[in-house]
Every structure is written in structure tokens, then in C-alpha cells.
Coordinates of C-alpha atoms in Angstrom, one line a residue:
Chain A
M90 CA -38.3 9.3 8.4
R91 CA -37.2 8.6 12.0
R92 CA -39.8 5.9 12.4
A93 CA -38.7 4.2 9.2
L94 CA -35.1 4.3 10.3
L95 CA -36.0 2.9 13.7
L96 CA -38.0 0.1 12.2
C97 CA -35.3 -0.8 9.7
A98 CA -32.6 -0.9 12.4
V99 CA -34.7 -3.0 14.8
A100 CA -35.7 -5.4 12.1
A101 CA -32.1 -5.9 11.1
L102 CA -30.9 -6.4 14.7
V103 CA -33.5 -8.7 16.2
A104 CA -34.1 -11.1 13.3
P105 CA -32.8 -14.5 14.4
T106 CA -30.0 -16.7 13.0
A107 CA -26.9 -15.8 11.1
A108 CA -27.0 -12.6 9.1
L109 CA -24.8 -12.4 6.0
G110 CA -23.2 -15.6 7.1
H111 CA -22.7 -17.8 4.0
V112 CA -22.1 -21.5 4.2
I113 CA -18.3 -22.1 4.0
L114 CA -16.5 -25.3 4.2
E115 CA -14.1 -24.6 7.0
S116 CA -12.1 -27.8 7.1
S117 CA -12.2 -31.4 5.9
Q118 CA -10.7 -34.7 7.0
P119 CA -8.8 -35.7 5.0
V120 CA -7.5 -32.3 4.3
T121 CA -8.0 -31.0 0.7
Q122 CA -5.3 -32.4 -1.6
S123 CA -3.5 -34.2 1.2
R124 CA -1.4 -37.4 1.2
L125 CA -2.5 -40.0 3.7
E126 CA -0.4 -43.0 4.7
A127 CA -3.4 -45.0 5.9
P128 CA -6.8 -45.3 4.3
P129 CA -9.5 -43.2 6.1
N130 CA -12.6 -44.8 7.6
E131 CA -14.8 -41.7 7.0
I132 CA -14.9 -38.3 5.4
R133 CA -15.6 -35.4 7.7
L134 CA -16.6 -31.9 6.6
R135 CA -16.9 -29.0 9.0
F136 CA -18.9 -26.0 8.0
N137 CA -19.2 -22.6 9.6
Q138 CA -22.9 -23.0 10.2
A139 CA -25.5 -25.7 10.4
V140 CA -26.4 -27.4 7.2
T141 CA -28.8 -30.1 6.1
V142 CA -27.9 -32.9 3.9
S143 CA -29.2 -35.7 1.7
P144 CA -27.9 -39.3 2.1
G145 CA -25.6 -38.8 -0.9
A146 CA -24.2 -35.4 0.3
I147 CA -20.7 -36.8 0.3
Q148 CA -19.5 -39.0 -2.5
V149 CA -16.0 -40.6 -2.4
L150 CA -15.0 -41.9 -5.8
A151 CA -12.2 -44.3 -6.7
P152 CA -10.1 -43.5 -9.8
D153 CA -12.3 -45.7 -11.9
G154 CA -15.4 -43.8 -10.7
T155 CA -16.6 -46.5 -8.2
L156 CA -18.6 -45.0 -5.3
L157 CA -16.9 -45.8 -2.0
S158 CA -18.9 -43.8 0.5
G159 CA -22.0 -44.5 2.5
T160 CA -24.9 -42.4 3.9
A161 CA -24.0 -38.9 5.1
T162 CA -25.1 -37.7 8.5
T163 CA -24.8 -34.5 10.4
S164 CA -23.5 -33.9 14.0
E165 CA -22.4 -31.0 16.3
E166 CA -25.7 -29.1 15.7
G167 CA -25.5 -29.7 11.9
R168 CA -22.1 -28.1 11.4
V169 CA -20.3 -31.4 10.7
V170 CA -21.2 -33.8 7.9
T171 CA -19.7 -37.3 8.0
A172 CA -19.9 -40.2 5.6
P173 CA -18.2 -43.6 6.1
V174 CA -15.9 -44.9 3.4
S175 CA -14.8 -48.4 2.6
R176 CA -12.5 -50.2 0.1
V177 CA -10.1 -47.3 0.0
V178 CA -6.6 -48.8 -0.6
R179 CA -3.1 -47.5 -0.7
G180 CA -1.5 -46.3 -3.9
A181 CA -4.3 -44.3 -5.4
G182 CA -5.8 -40.8 -5.5
Y183 CA -9.5 -40.3 -4.5
T184 CA -12.1 -37.7 -5.3
V185 CA -14.6 -36.3 -2.8
R186 CA -17.7 -34.5 -4.2
W187 CA -20.0 -32.9 -1.7
R188 CA -23.2 -30.8 -1.7
V189 CA -25.1 -29.5 1.3
I190 CA -27.9 -27.0 2.0
G191 CA -27.2 -24.0 4.3
G192 CA -29.4 -22.2 6.7
D193 CA -29.6 -19.4 4.1
G194 CA -31.1 -21.7 1.5
H195 CA -28.0 -21.7 -0.6
A196 CA -26.7 -25.1 -1.8
P197 CA -23.0 -25.0 -2.0
A198 CA -21.1 -27.9 -3.6
G199 CA -17.5 -28.7 -4.1
V200 CA -14.9 -31.2 -5.0
F201 CA -11.5 -32.1 -3.6
T202 CA -9.0 -34.9 -3.8
F203 CA -6.7 -36.9 -1.5
G204 CA -4.1 -39.6 -2.0
V205 CA -3.4 -42.7 0.0
G206 CA 0.3 -43.5 -0.1
V207 CA 0.7 -41.3 -3.2
P208 CA 0.3 -37.5 -3.7
A209 CA -3.2 -36.4 -4.3
P210 CA -4.1 -35.5 -7.9
P211 CA -4.8 -31.8 -8.4
P212 CA -8.5 -30.9 -8.2
T213 CA -8.6 -30.3 -12.0
E214 CA -7.9 -34.0 -12.4
A215 CA -10.7 -35.2 -10.0
V216 CA -12.8 -38.0 -11.2
G217 CA -15.5 -36.6 -13.5
A218 CA -13.4 -33.6 -14.5
V219 CA -13.1 -32.8 -18.1
A220 CA -10.2 -31.3 -20.0
A221 CA -10.1 -27.7 -21.3
T222 CA -12.9 -26.9 -23.7
W223 CA -13.5 -24.1 -26.3
R224 CA -14.7 -21.9 -23.4
D225 CA -11.3 -22.1 -21.8
D226 CA -9.7 -21.2 -25.2
V227 CA -12.0 -18.2 -25.6
T228 CA -11.5 -16.9 -22.1
R229 CA -7.7 -17.4 -22.2
W230 CA -7.6 -15.5 -25.5
A231 CA -9.7 -12.7 -24.1
L232 CA -7.3 -12.5 -21.1
F233 CA -4.3 -12.4 -23.5
V234 CA -6.0 -9.6 -25.5
A235 CA -6.8 -7.6 -22.4
L236 CA -3.3 -7.9 -21.1
A237 CA -1.9 -6.8 -24.5
L238 CA -4.3 -3.8 -24.5
L239 CA -3.0 -2.8 -21.1
I240 CA 0.7 -3.4 -21.4
G241 CA 1.2 -2.4 -25.1
P242 CA -0.2 1.1 -24.9
L243 CA 1.6 1.7 -21.6
V244 CA 4.9 0.9 -23.3
V245 CA 4.0 3.0 -26.3
R246 CA 3.2 6.0 -24.2
L247 CA 6.2 5.6 -21.8
V248 CA 8.9 4.5 -24.3
V249 CA 7.8 5.4 -27.8
V250 CA 5.6 8.6 -27.6
R251 CA 7.4 10.3 -24.7
G252 CA 6.7 13.9 -23.7
P253 CA 3.6 16.0 -24.1
V254 CA 0.9 14.8 -26.5
P255 CA -2.5 16.3 -27.5
A256 CA -5.0 16.2 -24.7
R257 CA -7.4 13.8 -26.5
V258 CA -4.6 11.3 -27.2
E259 CA -3.6 11.5 -23.5
R260 CA -7.2 10.8 -22.5
G261 CA -7.3 7.9 -25.0
F262 CA -4.3 6.3 -23.4
H263 CA -5.7 6.8 -19.9
L264 CA -9.1 5.4 -20.9
L265 CA -7.6 2.4 -22.7
G266 CA -5.3 1.7 -19.7
V267 CA -8.1 1.8 -17.1
V268 CA -10.6 -0.2 -19.2
S269 CA -8.0 -2.8 -20.0
A270 CA -7.0 -3.2 -16.4
F271 CA -10.7 -3.8 -15.5
L272 CA -10.9 -6.2 -18.4
V273 CA -7.9 -8.2 -17.2
I274 CA -9.6 -8.6 -13.9
D275 CA -13.0 -9.5 -15.1
V276 CA -11.9 -11.9 -17.9
G277 CA -9.4 -13.4 -15.4
I278 CA -12.3 -14.2 -13.0
V279 CA -14.4 -15.7 -15.8
A280 CA -11.4 -17.8 -17.0
F281 CA -10.8 -19.0 -13.5
V282 CA -14.4 -20.0 -12.9
V283 CA -14.6 -21.7 -16.3
R284 CA -11.5 -23.7 -15.5
A285 CA -12.8 -24.7 -12.1
S286 CA -16.2 -25.6 -13.6
N287 CA -14.5 -28.3 -15.7
A288 CA -13.8 -30.1 -12.5
L289 CA -16.8 -29.1 -10.4
Q290 CA -19.2 -30.3 -13.2
L291 CA -22.2 -28.4 -11.8
P292 CA -25.1 -26.9 -13.7
L293 CA -24.9 -23.1 -14.1
G294 CA -27.3 -22.5 -11.2
D295 CA -25.4 -24.7 -8.9
L296 CA -22.0 -23.4 -10.1
L297 CA -22.9 -20.0 -8.6
Y298 CA -22.5 -21.6 -5.2
G299 CA -19.7 -23.9 -6.2
D300 CA -16.7 -23.9 -3.7
L301 CA -13.7 -22.6 -5.6
Q302 CA -11.3 -22.7 -2.6
P303 CA -9.5 -25.9 -3.7
F304 CA -8.7 -24.4 -7.0
A305 CA -7.8 -21.0 -5.6
E306 CA -5.5 -22.3 -2.9
K307 CA -4.2 -25.6 -4.2
T308 CA -3.4 -25.0 -7.8
R309 CA -0.8 -22.8 -9.5
F310 CA -3.4 -21.2 -11.7
G311 CA -5.6 -20.4 -8.7
I312 CA -2.8 -18.8 -6.8
A313 CA -1.8 -16.8 -9.9
F314 CA -5.4 -15.8 -10.3
L315 CA -5.6 -14.4 -6.7
A316 CA -2.4 -12.4 -7.1
M317 CA -3.4 -11.1 -10.5
T318 CA -6.9 -10.1 -9.3
L319 CA -5.6 -8.1 -6.4
G320 CA -2.6 -6.7 -8.3
F321 CA -4.5 -5.6 -11.4
G322 CA -7.1 -4.0 -9.0
I323 CA -4.2 -1.9 -7.7
V324 CA -3.0 -1.2 -11.3
A325 CA -6.4 0.1 -12.2
A326 CA -6.4 2.4 -9.2
V327 CA -2.9 3.7 -10.0
L328 CA -3.9 4.4 -13.6
L329 CA -7.0 6.3 -12.5
L330 CA -4.9 8.3 -10.1
A331 CA -2.3 9.0 -12.9
W332 CA -5.1 10.5 -15.0
I333 CA -7.0 12.4 -12.2
L334 CA -3.9 13.8 -10.5
E335 CA -2.1 14.5 -13.8
R336 CA 0.8 12.4 -12.7
P337 CA 1.9 10.5 -15.8
E338 CA 4.9 9.1 -14.0
L339 CA 2.5 6.9 -12.1
R340 CA 2.3 4.9 -15.3
W341 CA 5.7 3.5 -14.6
P342 CA 4.7 1.6 -11.4
A343 CA 1.5 0.5 -13.2
L344 CA 3.6 -0.9 -16.0
V345 CA 6.2 -2.6 -13.8
L346 CA 3.4 -4.1 -11.6
S347 CA 1.6 -5.3 -14.8
L348 CA 4.7 -7.0 -16.2
A349 CA 5.4 -8.7 -12.9
L350 CA 1.8 -9.9 -12.6
A351 CA 1.9 -11.2 -16.1
S352 CA 4.3 -13.8 -14.8
G353 CA 1.4 -15.4 -13.1
L354 CA 0.3 -16.9 -16.4
S355 CA 3.8 -18.2 -17.0
L356 CA 4.2 -19.6 -13.5
S357 CA 1.0 -21.6 -13.8
G358 CA 1.2 -22.9 -17.4
H359 CA 2.9 -25.8 -19.1
Q360 CA 6.3 -24.2 -18.8
A361 CA 5.9 -24.4 -15.0
T362 CA 4.1 -27.6 -14.6
E363 CA 5.5 -30.1 -17.1
D364 CA 8.0 -32.6 -15.9
N365 CA 11.0 -30.9 -17.6
A366 CA 9.9 -27.4 -16.6
G367 CA 12.4 -25.1 -14.8
W368 CA 13.1 -21.5 -14.0
L369 CA 14.5 -21.0 -17.5
S370 CA 11.4 -22.2 -19.3
Q371 CA 9.2 -20.1 -17.0
A372 CA 11.3 -17.0 -17.7
A373 CA 11.3 -17.7 -21.4
D374 CA 7.5 -18.1 -21.3
W375 CA 7.2 -14.8 -19.5
L376 CA 9.4 -13.0 -22.0
H377 CA 7.5 -14.5 -24.9
L378 CA 4.2 -13.4 -23.4
V379 CA 5.3 -9.9 -22.6
A380 CA 7.0 -9.3 -25.9
A381 CA 3.9 -10.5 -27.8
S382 CA 1.6 -8.4 -25.6
V383 CA 3.7 -5.2 -26.1
W384 CA 3.8 -5.9 -29.9
A385 CA 0.1 -6.6 -30.3
G386 CA -1.1 -3.9 -27.9
G387 CA 1.4 -1.4 -29.2
L388 CA 0.1 -1.9 -32.7
V389 CA -3.5 -1.3 -31.5
A390 CA -2.4 1.9 -29.8
L391 CA -0.6 3.1 -32.9
A392 CA -3.5 2.3 -35.3
F393 CA -6.4 3.4 -33.1
L394 CA -5.0 6.2 -30.9
V395 CA -1.9 7.8 -32.3
W396 CA -2.8 7.7 -36.0
P397 CA -6.4 9.1 -36.0
L398 CA -5.9 11.5 -33.0
A399 CA -2.4 12.9 -33.4
P400 CA -1.2 13.3 -37.0
S401 CA 1.9 15.2 -35.8
L402 CA 3.1 12.3 -33.8
R403 CA 2.8 9.7 -36.5
R404 CA 6.3 9.8 -37.8
N405 CA 8.1 9.6 -34.4
A406 CA 5.6 7.0 -33.2
F407 CA 6.1 4.8 -36.2
L408 CA 9.9 5.0 -36.2
G409 CA 10.1 4.5 -32.5
F410 CA 7.8 1.5 -32.5
A411 CA 9.7 0.1 -35.5
R412 CA 12.9 0.2 -33.4
L413 CA 11.2 -1.4 -30.5
A414 CA 9.5 -4.0 -32.7
V415 CA 12.9 -5.4 -33.7
L416 CA 13.7 -6.1 -30.0
L417 CA 10.2 -7.5 -29.4
V418 CA 10.3 -9.9 -32.4
G419 CA 13.8 -11.0 -31.5
A420 CA 12.7 -11.8 -27.9
M421 CA 9.6 -13.6 -29.2
V422 CA 11.4 -15.7 -31.7
L423 CA 14.3 -16.6 -29.3
A424 CA 12.0 -17.4 -26.4
G425 CA 9.5 -19.1 -28.6
S426 CA 12.1 -21.4 -30.2
Y427 CA 13.5 -22.4 -26.8
L428 CA 10.0 -23.2 -25.5
A429 CA 9.2 -25.2 -28.7
L430 CA 12.3 -27.3 -28.3
T431 CA 11.6 -27.8 -24.6
R432 CA 8.0 -29.0 -25.2
L433 CA 8.7 -30.9 -28.5
P434 CA 12.2 -32.4 -28.3
E435 CA 11.7 -34.5 -31.5
A436 CA 11.1 -32.7 -34.8
S437 CA 8.5 -35.3 -35.7
D438 CA 6.4 -34.2 -32.7
L439 CA 5.5 -31.2 -34.8
W440 CA 3.2 -33.2 -37.1
Q441 CA 2.7 -36.4 -35.1
T442 CA 1.1 -34.8 -32.0
Q443 CA -1.9 -32.5 -31.6
Y444 CA 0.2 -30.0 -29.7
G445 CA 2.8 -29.9 -32.5
R446 CA 0.1 -29.4 -35.2
L447 CA -1.3 -26.5 -33.1
L448 CA 2.1 -25.1 -32.8
L449 CA 2.6 -25.3 -36.6
L450 CA -0.7 -23.4 -37.1
K451 CA 0.5 -20.8 -34.7
L452 CA 3.8 -20.5 -36.5
G453 CA 1.9 -20.0 -39.8
I454 CA 0.0 -17.1 -38.4
V455 CA 3.2 -15.7 -36.8
A456 CA 4.9 -15.9 -40.2
L457 CA 2.1 -13.9 -41.7
A458 CA 2.5 -11.3 -38.9
L459 CA 6.2 -11.2 -39.3
T460 CA 6.0 -10.7 -43.0
W461 CA 3.5 -7.8 -42.5
G462 CA 5.9 -6.3 -39.9
A463 CA 8.8 -6.8 -42.2
A464 CA 7.0 -4.9 -44.9
H465 CA 6.4 -2.0 -42.5
H466 CA 10.1 -2.1 -41.4
F467 CA 11.7 -2.4 -44.8
V468 CA 9.2 -0.5 -47.0
V469 CA 7.3 2.0 -44.9
R470 CA 10.1 3.0 -42.4
P471 CA 12.5 4.2 -45.1
R472 CA 9.7 6.4 -46.6
F473 CA 9.2 8.0 -43.2
E474 CA 12.9 8.5 -42.7
A475 CA 13.0 10.2 -46.1
G476 CA 10.4 12.7 -45.0
G477 CA 7.3 11.1 -46.5
E478 CA 4.0 10.8 -44.7
P479 CA 2.5 7.5 -45.8
D480 CA -0.9 6.7 -44.3
V481 CA -0.5 3.2 -43.0
R482 CA -3.3 3.2 -40.5
H483 CA -5.2 0.4 -42.1
S484 CA -2.1 -1.6 -42.6
L485 CA -1.2 -1.2 -38.9
A486 CA -4.7 -2.2 -38.0
G487 CA -4.3 -5.3 -40.2
E488 CA -1.1 -6.2 -38.6
A489 CA -2.7 -5.7 -35.1
A490 CA -5.6 -8.0 -36.1
V491 CA -3.1 -10.7 -37.2
A492 CA -1.2 -10.2 -33.9
L493 CA -4.4 -10.7 -31.9
T494 CA -5.1 -13.8 -33.9
V495 CA -1.6 -15.1 -32.9
L496 CA -2.8 -14.6 -29.3
L497 CA -5.8 -16.8 -30.1
A498 CA -3.5 -19.6 -31.4
A499 CA -1.4 -19.1 -28.3
A500 CA -4.5 -19.5 -26.0
I501 CA -5.5 -22.7 -27.7
L502 CA -1.9 -24.0 -27.5
T503 CA -1.8 -23.1 -23.8
N504 CA -4.8 -25.2 -23.0
A505 CA -3.6 -28.2 -25.1
A506 CA -1.7 -31.0 -23.5
P507 CA 1.9 -31.2 -24.8
P508 CA 3.4 -34.7 -25.4
P509 CA 5.0 -36.2 -22.3
V510 CA 8.7 -35.5 -21.8
E511 CA 11.4 -37.0 -19.7
P512 CA 12.0 -35.1 -16.5
P513 CA 15.6 -34.0 -15.8
A514 CA 17.2 -35.9 -13.0
A515 CA 17.4 -33.0 -10.6
N516 CA 14.0 -31.6 -11.2
A517 CA 11.5 -32.0 -8.4
G518 CA 7.8 -32.2 -8.9
S519 CA 5.6 -29.2 -8.1
A520 CA 2.0 -28.2 -7.5
R521 CA 0.0 -27.7 -10.7
Chain B
M48 CA -7.5 -19.2 4.5
V49 CA -11.0 -17.7 4.6
P50 CA -11.5 -15.1 7.3
R51 CA -14.8 -15.1 9.2
P52 CA -17.3 -13.2 7.0
E53 CA -18.4 -11.0 9.8
G54 CA -14.9 -9.6 10.2
A55 CA -14.9 -8.4 6.6
H56 CA -18.5 -7.1 6.9
W57 CA -17.7 -5.2 10.1
I58 CA -14.7 -3.5 8.4
A59 CA -16.9 -2.7 5.5
G60 CA -19.5 -1.3 8.0
A61 CA -16.8 0.8 9.6
V62 CA -15.7 2.2 6.2
S63 CA -19.3 2.9 5.3
L64 CA -19.9 4.6 8.6
L65 CA -16.9 6.8 8.1
L66 CA -18.1 7.7 4.6
G67 CA -21.5 8.5 5.9
L68 CA -20.2 10.7 8.7
L69 CA -18.1 12.6 6.3
L70 CA -21.0 13.2 4.0
V71 CA -23.4 14.0 6.9
S72 CA -20.9 16.6 8.2
E73 CA -20.8 18.3 4.8
V74 CA -24.5 18.3 4.6
L75 CA -24.9 19.8 8.1
V76 CA -22.4 22.6 7.8
G77 CA -22.7 23.1 4.0
P78 CA -20.1 22.6 1.3
E79 CA -18.7 26.1 1.7
V80 CA -17.8 25.7 5.3
F81 CA -16.8 22.0 5.0
R82 CA -14.4 22.7 2.1
R83 CA -12.9 25.8 3.6
R84 CA -9.9 23.5 4.1
P85 CA -9.4 22.1 0.6
W86 CA -8.1 18.7 1.8
R87 CA -11.5 17.9 3.3
A88 CA -13.0 17.6 -0.2
Y89 CA -10.6 14.8 -1.0
L90 CA -11.6 12.7 2.1
F91 CA -14.7 11.1 0.6
P92 CA -13.2 10.0 -2.8
A93 CA -9.9 9.0 -1.1
V94 CA -11.7 6.7 1.3
V95 CA -13.8 5.3 -1.4
I96 CA -10.8 4.5 -3.6
A97 CA -8.9 3.0 -0.7
S98 CA -12.0 0.9 0.2
S99 CA -12.0 -0.4 -3.4
V100 CA -8.5 -1.8 -2.9
L101 CA -9.7 -3.4 0.4
L102 CA -12.6 -4.8 -1.5
W103 CA -10.2 -6.5 -4.0
L104 CA -8.6 -8.1 -1.0
I105 CA -11.9 -9.3 0.2
T106 CA -12.7 -10.5 -3.3
I107 CA -9.8 -12.9 -3.3
F108 CA -10.9 -14.3 0.0
S109 CA -14.4 -14.9 -1.4
T110 CA -13.6 -18.0 -3.4
F111 CA -15.9 -20.1 -1.1
S112 CA -18.5 -19.6 -3.8
T113 CA -18.6 -18.3 -7.4
M114 CA -21.5 -16.0 -6.5
H115 CA -19.6 -14.3 -3.8
L116 CA -16.4 -14.0 -5.8
L117 CA -18.4 -12.2 -8.6
A118 CA -20.4 -10.0 -6.2
H119 CA -17.3 -8.8 -4.4
A120 CA -15.5 -8.1 -7.7
V121 CA -18.6 -6.0 -8.8
W122 CA -18.5 -4.0 -5.5
A123 CA -14.8 -3.4 -5.8
Q124 CA -15.1 -2.1 -9.4
A125 CA -18.1 0.0 -8.5
A126 CA -16.3 1.6 -5.6
L127 CA -13.2 2.3 -7.7
S128 CA -15.2 3.8 -10.5
A129 CA -17.3 5.9 -8.2
G130 CA -14.4 7.1 -6.1
A131 CA -12.4 8.0 -9.2
V132 CA -15.2 10.1 -10.6
Q133 CA -15.7 11.9 -7.3
L134 CA -12.0 12.6 -7.1
A135 CA -12.0 13.8 -10.7
L136 CA -14.9 16.1 -9.9
V137 CA -13.1 17.5 -6.9
R138 CA -9.9 18.0 -8.9
G139 CA -11.8 19.7 -11.7
K140 CA -10.9 17.1 -14.3
L141 CA -14.6 16.5 -14.8
T142 CA -17.0 19.4 -14.6
S143 CA -20.5 18.3 -15.8
P144 CA -23.0 17.5 -13.0
A145 CA -24.0 14.6 -15.1
W146 CA -20.9 12.8 -13.8
S147 CA -22.7 12.5 -10.5
L148 CA -24.7 9.8 -12.2
V149 CA -21.7 7.5 -12.0
P150 CA -21.9 7.0 -8.2
G151 CA -25.6 6.4 -8.9
V152 CA -24.9 3.7 -11.3
A153 CA -22.3 2.2 -8.9
L154 CA -25.0 2.1 -6.2
L155 CA -27.5 0.6 -8.6
V156 CA -25.1 -2.1 -9.7
S157 CA -24.0 -2.8 -6.2
G158 CA -27.5 -3.1 -5.0
A159 CA -28.4 -5.4 -7.9
A160 CA -25.4 -7.6 -7.0
F161 CA -26.9 -7.9 -3.4
L162 CA -30.3 -8.8 -4.7
V163 CA -29.1 -11.3 -7.3
H164 CA -26.9 -12.8 -4.6
E165 CA -30.0 -13.7 -2.5
P166 CA -32.5 -16.2 -4.0
N167 CA -34.8 -16.3 -1.0
D168 CA -37.6 -14.1 0.2
W169 CA -37.2 -11.3 2.7
L170 CA -38.2 -13.2 5.8
Y171 CA -36.6 -16.6 4.9
S172 CA -33.8 -15.9 7.2
R173 CA -31.9 -13.0 8.8
S174 CA -29.3 -13.4 6.0
A175 CA -32.0 -13.1 3.4
F176 CA -33.5 -10.1 5.2
L177 CA -30.2 -8.3 5.3
H178 CA -29.4 -9.0 1.7
H179 CA -32.7 -7.6 0.6
A180 CA -32.5 -4.7 2.9
I181 CA -29.0 -3.7 1.7
G182 CA -29.8 -4.4 -1.9
W183 CA -32.9 -2.3 -2.0
L184 CA -31.3 0.4 0.1
L185 CA -28.5 0.8 -2.5
V186 CA -30.9 0.5 -5.5
I187 CA -33.2 3.2 -4.1
S188 CA -30.4 5.4 -3.0
A189 CA -29.2 5.5 -6.7
L190 CA -31.9 8.1 -7.0
F191 CA -30.0 10.6 -4.9
P192 CA -27.1 11.0 -7.3
L193 CA -29.6 11.2 -10.1
G194 CA -31.4 14.0 -8.2
Q195 CA -28.1 15.7 -7.5
A196 CA -27.3 15.7 -11.3
L197 CA -30.7 17.2 -12.2
R198 CA -31.2 19.5 -9.2
P199 CA -27.8 20.1 -7.7
R200 CA -29.0 22.9 -5.3
Q201 CA -31.5 20.8 -3.4
L202 CA -30.2 19.6 -0.1
V203 CA -32.3 16.5 0.0
W204 CA -30.2 14.6 -2.5
R205 CA -27.0 15.1 -0.7
A206 CA -28.6 14.3 2.6
G207 CA -30.1 11.1 1.2
F208 CA -26.8 10.1 -0.2
A209 CA -25.1 10.7 3.2
V210 CA -27.8 8.8 5.2
T211 CA -27.5 5.8 2.8
F212 CA -24.0 5.1 4.0
V213 CA -25.0 5.4 7.6
L214 CA -27.8 2.9 7.1
L215 CA -25.5 0.6 5.1
A216 CA -23.1 0.7 8.1
V217 CA -25.9 -0.3 10.5
L218 CA -27.0 -3.2 8.3
L219 CA -23.4 -4.4 7.9
F220 CA -22.8 -4.2 11.6
A221 CA -25.8 -6.4 12.2
D222 CA -24.0 -9.2 10.5
R223 CA -23.9 -12.4 12.6
D224 CA -25.1 -13.1 16.1
S225 CA -21.6 -12.9 17.4
A226 CA -21.5 -9.2 16.8
T227 CA -20.3 -7.6 19.9
I228 CA -23.0 -4.9 20.1
F229 CA -26.0 -6.4 18.4
G230 CA -25.4 -10.1 18.9
R231 CA -27.2 -10.3 22.2
F232 CA -30.5 -9.5 20.3
G233 CA -30.1 -12.6 18.1
A234 CA -31.2 -16.1 18.9
G235 CA -28.2 -18.1 17.7
A236 CA -25.1 -18.9 19.6
P237 CA -22.1 -16.7 19.1

């Protein structure tokens, strides 16, 4: 045992070259997403370790896709890669695509942009990038669902079903909360990578070593992703501690943090990046998202936790959620109407643009969900109040399914491009 | 925005060494003596849970490649799950010895993430060597929690589990030639 330990230690310590050192693009000239006043003569990439390159390791592309760069060479013991550029002119944004091979055999690749005399386009609009695909829609939907399954049951437990509950219901709430927090993180990572891959345009094997830094640091959705990943990691830990230490009050900070982190989606979507976006549209979007999440996730908690596991709680849970649902629907409708008017100022936009038609589809599903909810509110609620015990589990599950479908429509809408609008005079541009 | 990798790896090594020393102490004196002060039982799970939060922090700094982002996220979740289960066992929320399998699964998944992470052979480079060494160390050490679940009284499982963290610390400290202690053995420039 001692000999094996010794051999292991010695082998690890004396083996040459960098250990767990991965190839990282430390800096670039021009700087990622920078605005230059004069055209550059070369592109210079500095890595944290020696790399080897092919002649086309750096490609500088004009907006029309024309290749403007020459043969790439290395210097400074292989840490710096340089390629000359020509025909770069003022008044345009340019795309740099690079790919090198590190000492560890990995072949990282990346893309970034710079502008000459104009602001650089975001990396998602680099030459060769494609718009959102069905993968973006699916991952965004999964993210919405995970968020709803986290926030909705937390609100139900803290606001609707307060006080002691049977142990297995409590376990169910704990389990759903923790699993949902993990899901938000994991789905968020996949959604981020999928979105970056639209611009990176790498095969799957190469995408594993794709440089995500320009997207993480220079885009709103990237910054939101970083904050949400760290924040929901903390939420997961807090929820686990709430269960293990039997401190249910810890759910409150988890809920508050989750609601705050949900704003990351609003601060990085259309309501934050379009020309007429402002703080009001971002706040409305956050309210819309949170209300929809509590509504959909709350229905899931009622149908699949409270109803089957705690018959004694059904009446109070249903009546409490019915009261809450009035507020939620009101918030959703008000915020949603404002957002629709902001994005589609003309009524004809509803049927003349793809965004408008998608919104109509979403409104159709919302109308079905609201009708279902109204039936619960005006037909089932009075029966509970009169002392009856109607079994509406399947009906609640049905409404929950429709609510989750609304989230799918919302995800598709989020990834669709709204029609252009006139910016208000005082509104400054912002990073996307 | 990306800190030098060795910095993060040395912090991880320090945490791993702390965990290893805690576990070794418990093995040496026995659980009865070690847990004579009840708070000591909370040390290991508390450090593991805290390290999971640290790992989330490292995760968001690992956007220099998709693979590293995914791998660090896996390690963070594995650490949080394993630490929570250990804490629940200490608190008596979980009682079955079978729950000891969760840290085993966490080690297995973490080791697999290291191995998937590295496409080259053992001796391709020092980086490849360390990835393989850490990966296989974690995969093999997953047997210790399994043994602990099946034969809780045998000391060897707990000892093996403890030594795993010490070895992991040594391998993480060996990261980069600029390591203050080990770097002089390497051939590269600091």
C-alpha cells in the first residue's frame, strides 16, 4: 500500500508539462466585442499555454462572409497566435473564428466579434450564426417548467398550505423543491450551451471544447445564466438544509432568492433588449413569468402532492389556491397585455407577423386554461365552501397540463423575433 | 474573468485534504471517541456542502469550454447530494446504511466526469495522467461506500474512503508546474 502510494505521488509530481492546465484564451486583440476606431492589421490571440495551429487557425470574416485573414503563426513559445488581416474598413462589424490545438490534445475553438467605427455585433449575431431552433424552444420550455415546479410548490407550501402537514406530504414538497432546483441548473446549462452553439457552429465533438466565454461575459443571457447557476446552486443547498435540519422557515429565503433569480430571464429577453425596452417592460415580464410559474407549478403541487397524499388538506388547499389564483391570473393578464402592446403596437401585427401569430396561438391556449380555471373557481369552489368533497384531482391535473402547454407557447414566443419598433427618444442602447 | 486553473485546483486540493484529515482522524480514534463531541460529526458533511457552493462558483468561471462547464456542474451536484445525505445520516433523518451508497454514486459520477473529460491516453501528457489518475481513483473509491453499506463494521471501507480524499488532494496539488511545492520537479517554466 505504501509503495503504491509513493509511486502514485512520484508519478504525479515529476511528470513534465502542465498538469490540469486547460487551454484558455486569455486575451485577444482586438478585445472581444470591442469597438475600434481604426482597422486592425492583425488579430492576436494569447493563450495560457503553448498551442499549435493550422494556417487557417484564425478566420476573420466580413459581414458578407468574405475571408479577410491570412496565414496564422505562433510566437512567444507558442502562446500567441497571430494572423494578418486586410480590407477591414470602418463602419462594419467583423467576426473572428479561431481553433487551436493545446498541449493536452484538446482542440478548443471559439468565435467573437469586433466593430470598426461601429459597436460590435453580439456574438450571437456573428457571421455564420443561425437563429434560434427547435432545440432552443425545447430547452427554454424545460427551463420554464423546472422554474414553475420550483417556485409554485414553494408558494403553495408557504402561503396556501401553511402549518403542519403529514410527513409524506412534507417529504414530497422537499423532494420536489430540491429536484426542481437541480433541474433549473441543469436545464439552464443545456439551454445556454444550445444558444451558444447556434453561433459557434461546431460539430458536437468540437462543441465540447468550444469557448463559451464571449457568450457568458458579453451577453445578457450569459450573465443571467451565470447568476442563475450560482444562485440556484445556493437555493438547492438551502432547500436541502430546510429538510435535513427541519427548518421549514428556510424555504422563505429559497423562495425569495428564486423569485429574484427568475428576473434573469426577464433581464435577458426581448423585454430587455428590444429598442423600446425599459424598466417597466422588464418588470412586467418578470411579473408575468413569476405569476405563470406559481400558477402552473402550484397546480402540479395540488394535483400530485396534496390531493393524493393529504385528503384532509384538500379543502383548505383548494380554497386557498383559488384565492391566490385570482391574483395570479390578474397579474398575468395585466402584465401580458402591457407586454403585447409594447411588442405589437399595431393590432394588425397580430396576424401579419410571425410573432403576432405565435402570440395568438399562446392566447388561445391561455383562454382554454382560464376557462378551465374559471370552472374550478365558479363551479367547484362553491361546492367546497358548501361542505362538499368533490374529487377534482384529474381536473386539476388537466389544468396543470394546459398551464404547462402555455409555458411551451411562451418559450417559442421568447425565441421568436418580434417586429421592429421605434425606440423612445430617451432610451439608450444596451448589451444583448 | 477566468482565474488561473491551478488556483481553483489548489483550493479544491486544500478542501479535499481537510476532508481527508477529518476522516482519517475518525478512523484512527474510532467513531465513538471522535463523536464524543457531537459537533464533530457535522464537520465532514458541512465541509462537503460548503465545498459544493464553492464548486458552483468555480463552475461559472469554467465557461472557457463546454466540457469543463459540464464537468464542474457535475462535481458541484455530486458534492451537494453526497454532503446532504451524510448530514441527513448524522441528523438521523436517514437511517438505512444503504444511504451510504449515495456518496459512492457521487464518487463514481465524479470520476466518470474526469475520465470523459480526458480523451488522451495516460502518458500523453501530465494533464492526461492526472485526469486519468483522479478519475480512476474516484471510480475505484466508489467501492468503499458500497462496502460500508454492506459491511458497516469493517474498518477498511472507512479507511479507504478517508485515504481517497488525501490522495485526491495530492493529485490536485500537483496541478501545474508553478505549484510552489511540487513545481520544481516539473520541466516547464512557472
